[in-house]
Short mmCIF file of C-alpha atoms in Angstrom, two decimals:
data_model
loop_
_atom_site.label_atom_id
_atom_site.label_comp_id
_atom_site.label_asym_id
_atom_site.label_seq_id
_atom_site.Cartn_x
_atom_site.Cartn_y
_atom_site.Cartn_z
CA UNK A 21 -19.06 6.76 -29.64
CA UNK A 22 -18.11 4.82 -32.63
CA UNK A 23 -14.97 4.06 -34.27
CA UNK A 24 -13.76 2.64 -37.72
CA UNK A 25 -11.49 0.20 -36.13
CA UNK A 26 -10.31 -1.41 -32.80
CA UNK A 27 -6.91 0.56 -33.11
CA UNK A 28 -8.76 3.80 -33.73
CA UNK A 29 -10.70 3.30 -30.36
CA UNK A 30 -7.59 2.20 -28.56
CA UNK A 31 -5.72 5.35 -29.87
CA UNK A 32 -8.42 7.48 -28.79
CA UNK A 33 -8.67 6.04 -25.30
CA UNK A 34 -4.93 6.34 -24.99
CA UNK A 35 -4.81 9.87 -26.02
CA UNK A 36 -7.71 10.50 -23.52
CA UNK A 37 -5.88 8.71 -20.83
CA UNK A 38 -2.73 10.86 -21.43
CA UNK A 39 -4.93 14.13 -21.23
CA UNK A 40 -6.59 12.93 -17.96
CA UNK A 41 -3.52 11.59 -16.37
CA UNK A 42 -3.15 7.87 -16.49
CA UNK A 43 -1.83 5.01 -18.34
CA UNK A 44 -3.77 2.38 -20.42
CA UNK A 45 -3.65 -1.24 -19.87
CA UNK A 46 -5.20 -3.83 -22.32
CA UNK A 47 -7.59 -5.89 -20.17
CA UNK A 48 -9.52 -8.42 -22.32
CA UNK A 49 -10.11 -9.48 -25.63
CA UNK A 50 -13.11 -11.70 -26.82
CA UNK A 51 -12.59 -13.55 -30.12
CA UNK A 52 -14.98 -15.24 -32.60
CA UNK A 53 -15.14 -18.91 -32.32
CA UNK A 54 -15.51 -19.24 -35.98
CA UNK A 55 -12.79 -17.11 -37.52
CA UNK A 56 -10.68 -15.97 -34.43
CA UNK A 57 -11.16 -12.18 -35.22
CA UNK A 58 -11.43 -9.82 -32.32
CA UNK A 59 -15.08 -9.05 -31.37
CA UNK A 60 -14.61 -6.94 -28.20
CA UNK A 61 -11.76 -5.40 -26.26
CA UNK A 62 -11.55 -3.93 -22.72
CA UNK A 63 -8.98 -1.23 -21.98
CA UNK A 64 -8.62 0.25 -18.67
CA UNK A 65 -6.33 2.18 -16.27
CA UNK A 66 -3.11 0.52 -15.50
CA UNK A 67 -3.95 0.81 -11.85
CA UNK A 68 -7.06 -1.46 -12.35
CA UNK A 69 -7.41 -4.48 -10.15
CA UNK A 70 -4.79 -5.88 -7.75
CA UNK A 71 -1.54 -7.77 -8.35
CA UNK A 72 -1.83 -11.53 -8.95
CA UNK A 73 -0.48 -14.19 -6.40
CA UNK A 74 3.30 -13.87 -6.20
CA UNK A 75 3.80 -17.68 -6.09
CA UNK A 76 4.24 -19.36 -9.48
CA UNK A 77 2.45 -22.79 -10.18
CA UNK A 78 5.74 -24.58 -10.66
CA UNK A 79 8.41 -22.60 -9.11
CA UNK A 80 9.35 -20.93 -5.69
CA UNK A 81 7.73 -17.63 -4.41
CA UNK A 82 8.96 -14.58 -6.22
CA UNK A 83 10.60 -11.77 -4.49
CA UNK A 84 7.71 -9.47 -3.71
CA UNK A 85 7.67 -6.04 -5.50
CA UNK A 86 5.50 -3.04 -4.83
CA UNK A 87 2.34 -3.23 -6.81
CA UNK A 88 1.22 -0.37 -9.10
CA UNK A 89 -2.33 -1.69 -8.94
CA UNK A 90 -4.79 -0.08 -6.61
CA UNK A 91 -8.17 -1.58 -7.52
CA UNK A 92 -9.10 1.25 -10.05
CA UNK A 93 -12.33 0.68 -12.05
CA UNK A 94 -11.76 3.06 -14.81
CA UNK A 95 -12.44 1.07 -17.86
CA UNK A 96 -13.91 1.23 -21.50
CA UNK A 97 -15.31 -1.67 -23.45
CA UNK A 98 -15.61 -1.50 -27.37
CA UNK A 99 -17.52 -4.17 -29.39
CA UNK A 100 -17.55 -4.62 -33.17
CA UNK A 101 -20.94 -4.14 -34.45
CA UNK A 102 -22.43 -6.20 -37.46
CA UNK A 103 -21.67 -3.07 -39.58
CA UNK A 104 -17.91 -3.39 -38.81
CA UNK A 105 -18.04 -0.04 -36.61
CA UNK A 106 -16.48 -0.34 -33.18
CA UNK A 107 -18.99 1.10 -30.58
CA UNK A 108 -18.38 1.88 -26.91
CA UNK A 109 -20.75 -0.25 -24.89
CA UNK A 110 -19.30 0.51 -21.38
CA UNK A 111 -17.45 3.41 -19.98
CA UNK A 112 -16.33 3.88 -16.47
CA UNK A 113 -14.74 7.40 -15.75
CA UNK A 114 -13.91 7.36 -12.06
CA UNK A 115 -10.46 6.63 -10.68
CA UNK A 116 -9.85 5.89 -6.90
CA UNK A 117 -6.25 7.40 -7.14
CA UNK A 118 -4.61 10.61 -8.02
CA UNK A 119 -4.04 11.49 -11.65
CA UNK A 120 -1.00 13.15 -13.11
CA UNK A 121 -2.02 15.56 -15.87
CA UNK A 122 0.60 16.57 -18.65
CA UNK A 123 0.49 17.04 -22.20
CA UNK A 124 3.12 14.37 -22.92
CA UNK A 125 1.78 11.93 -20.55
CA UNK A 126 4.84 12.35 -18.44
CA UNK A 127 5.46 14.59 -15.41
CA UNK A 128 6.90 17.94 -16.20
CA UNK A 129 9.95 19.25 -14.03
CA UNK A 130 7.58 21.54 -12.05
CA UNK A 131 5.38 18.49 -11.27
CA UNK A 132 8.40 16.56 -10.08
CA UNK A 133 9.70 19.63 -8.08
CA UNK A 134 6.27 20.00 -6.44
CA UNK A 135 6.09 16.19 -5.58
CA UNK A 136 9.62 16.24 -4.18
CA UNK A 137 8.65 19.29 -2.13
CA UNK A 138 5.42 17.68 -0.77
CA UNK A 139 7.54 14.30 -0.06
CA UNK A 140 10.26 16.55 1.77
CA UNK A 141 7.52 18.13 3.94
CA UNK A 142 5.86 14.83 4.67
CA UNK A 143 9.28 13.43 5.58
CA UNK A 144 9.86 16.40 7.95
CA UNK A 145 6.59 15.68 9.47
CA UNK A 146 7.34 12.08 9.96
CA UNK A 147 10.74 13.01 11.51
CA UNK A 148 9.10 15.29 13.94
CA UNK A 149 6.72 12.41 14.94
CA UNK A 150 9.56 10.14 15.10
CA UNK A 151 11.55 12.38 17.45
CA UNK A 152 8.40 12.79 19.64
CA UNK A 153 7.87 9.01 19.91
CA UNK A 154 11.63 8.63 20.66
CA UNK A 155 11.27 11.03 23.58
CA UNK A 156 8.20 9.39 24.86
CA UNK A 157 9.81 5.99 24.69
CA UNK A 158 12.97 7.11 26.39
CA UNK A 159 10.84 8.69 29.13
CA UNK A 160 9.05 5.50 29.51
CA UNK A 161 12.23 3.39 29.65
CA UNK A 162 13.78 5.80 32.17
CA UNK A 163 10.45 5.37 34.36
CA UNK A 164 10.56 1.59 34.07
CA UNK A 165 14.33 1.58 35.15
CA UNK A 166 13.61 3.89 38.22
CA UNK A 167 10.59 1.62 38.96
CA UNK A 168 12.74 -1.37 38.75
CA UNK A 169 15.42 0.04 41.05
CA UNK A 170 12.78 1.02 43.73
CA UNK A 171 11.18 -2.44 43.37
CA UNK A 172 14.61 -4.04 43.83
CA UNK A 173 15.26 -2.04 47.05
CA UNK A 174 11.68 -2.94 48.44
CA UNK A 175 12.35 -6.55 47.58
CA UNK A 176 15.74 -6.46 49.29
CA UNK A 177 14.08 -5.03 52.31
CA UNK A 178 11.64 -7.90 52.22
CA UNK A 179 14.32 -10.50 51.92
CA UNK A 180 16.26 -9.06 54.84
CA UNK A 181 13.06 -8.99 56.95
CA UNK A 182 12.46 -12.59 56.23
CA UNK A 183 15.85 -13.57 56.97
CA UNK A 184 15.65 -11.75 60.31
CA UNK A 185 12.28 -13.45 61.13
CA UNK A 186 13.90 -16.81 60.17
CA UNK A 187 16.85 -16.22 62.36
CA UNK A 188 14.52 -15.25 65.11
CA UNK A 189 12.30 -18.25 64.88
CA UNK A 190 15.54 -20.44 64.89
CA UNK A 191 16.83 -18.67 67.95
CA UNK A 192 13.46 -19.63 69.71
CA UNK A 193 13.11 -22.96 68.36
CA UNK A 194 16.52 -24.30 69.69
CA UNK A 195 16.18 -26.50 72.61
CA UNK A 196 17.53 -24.95 75.96
#
């Protein structure tokens, strides 16, 4: 594809992203060493790459925040040709995450309701799993407690028997 300007290419990709269901992030810009004008621009999905290290060069570690980046590779590279036109030289279409398709670029109330319903169902499923794990854990703890009591009783019998044997040994070892 070919565009009259960098802005036209960016607008086209942003409109495309809105229709497909992702948000655009400006990735890179290559400038001319002679006059500083932009020669190439890479745009991509806002979930491209992974978050940088949380520790600053000169400051303490920042409070960690959840990252929106998921290593997505969707990107477009446009370069300015000698003719002055901007040409797409690289295009990666595939995303590695779900897309949210809407006309405005934002979730509709119906999308939000469906998402809430999905999350509620997942929460219910996780609650059921939790209840099952809790039940198994309590059963295990009760078994451990019963085994501990049984073991304590056996140890007490052994201690009593040892004392009995020691007492017998002392009786027989006393001089007569």
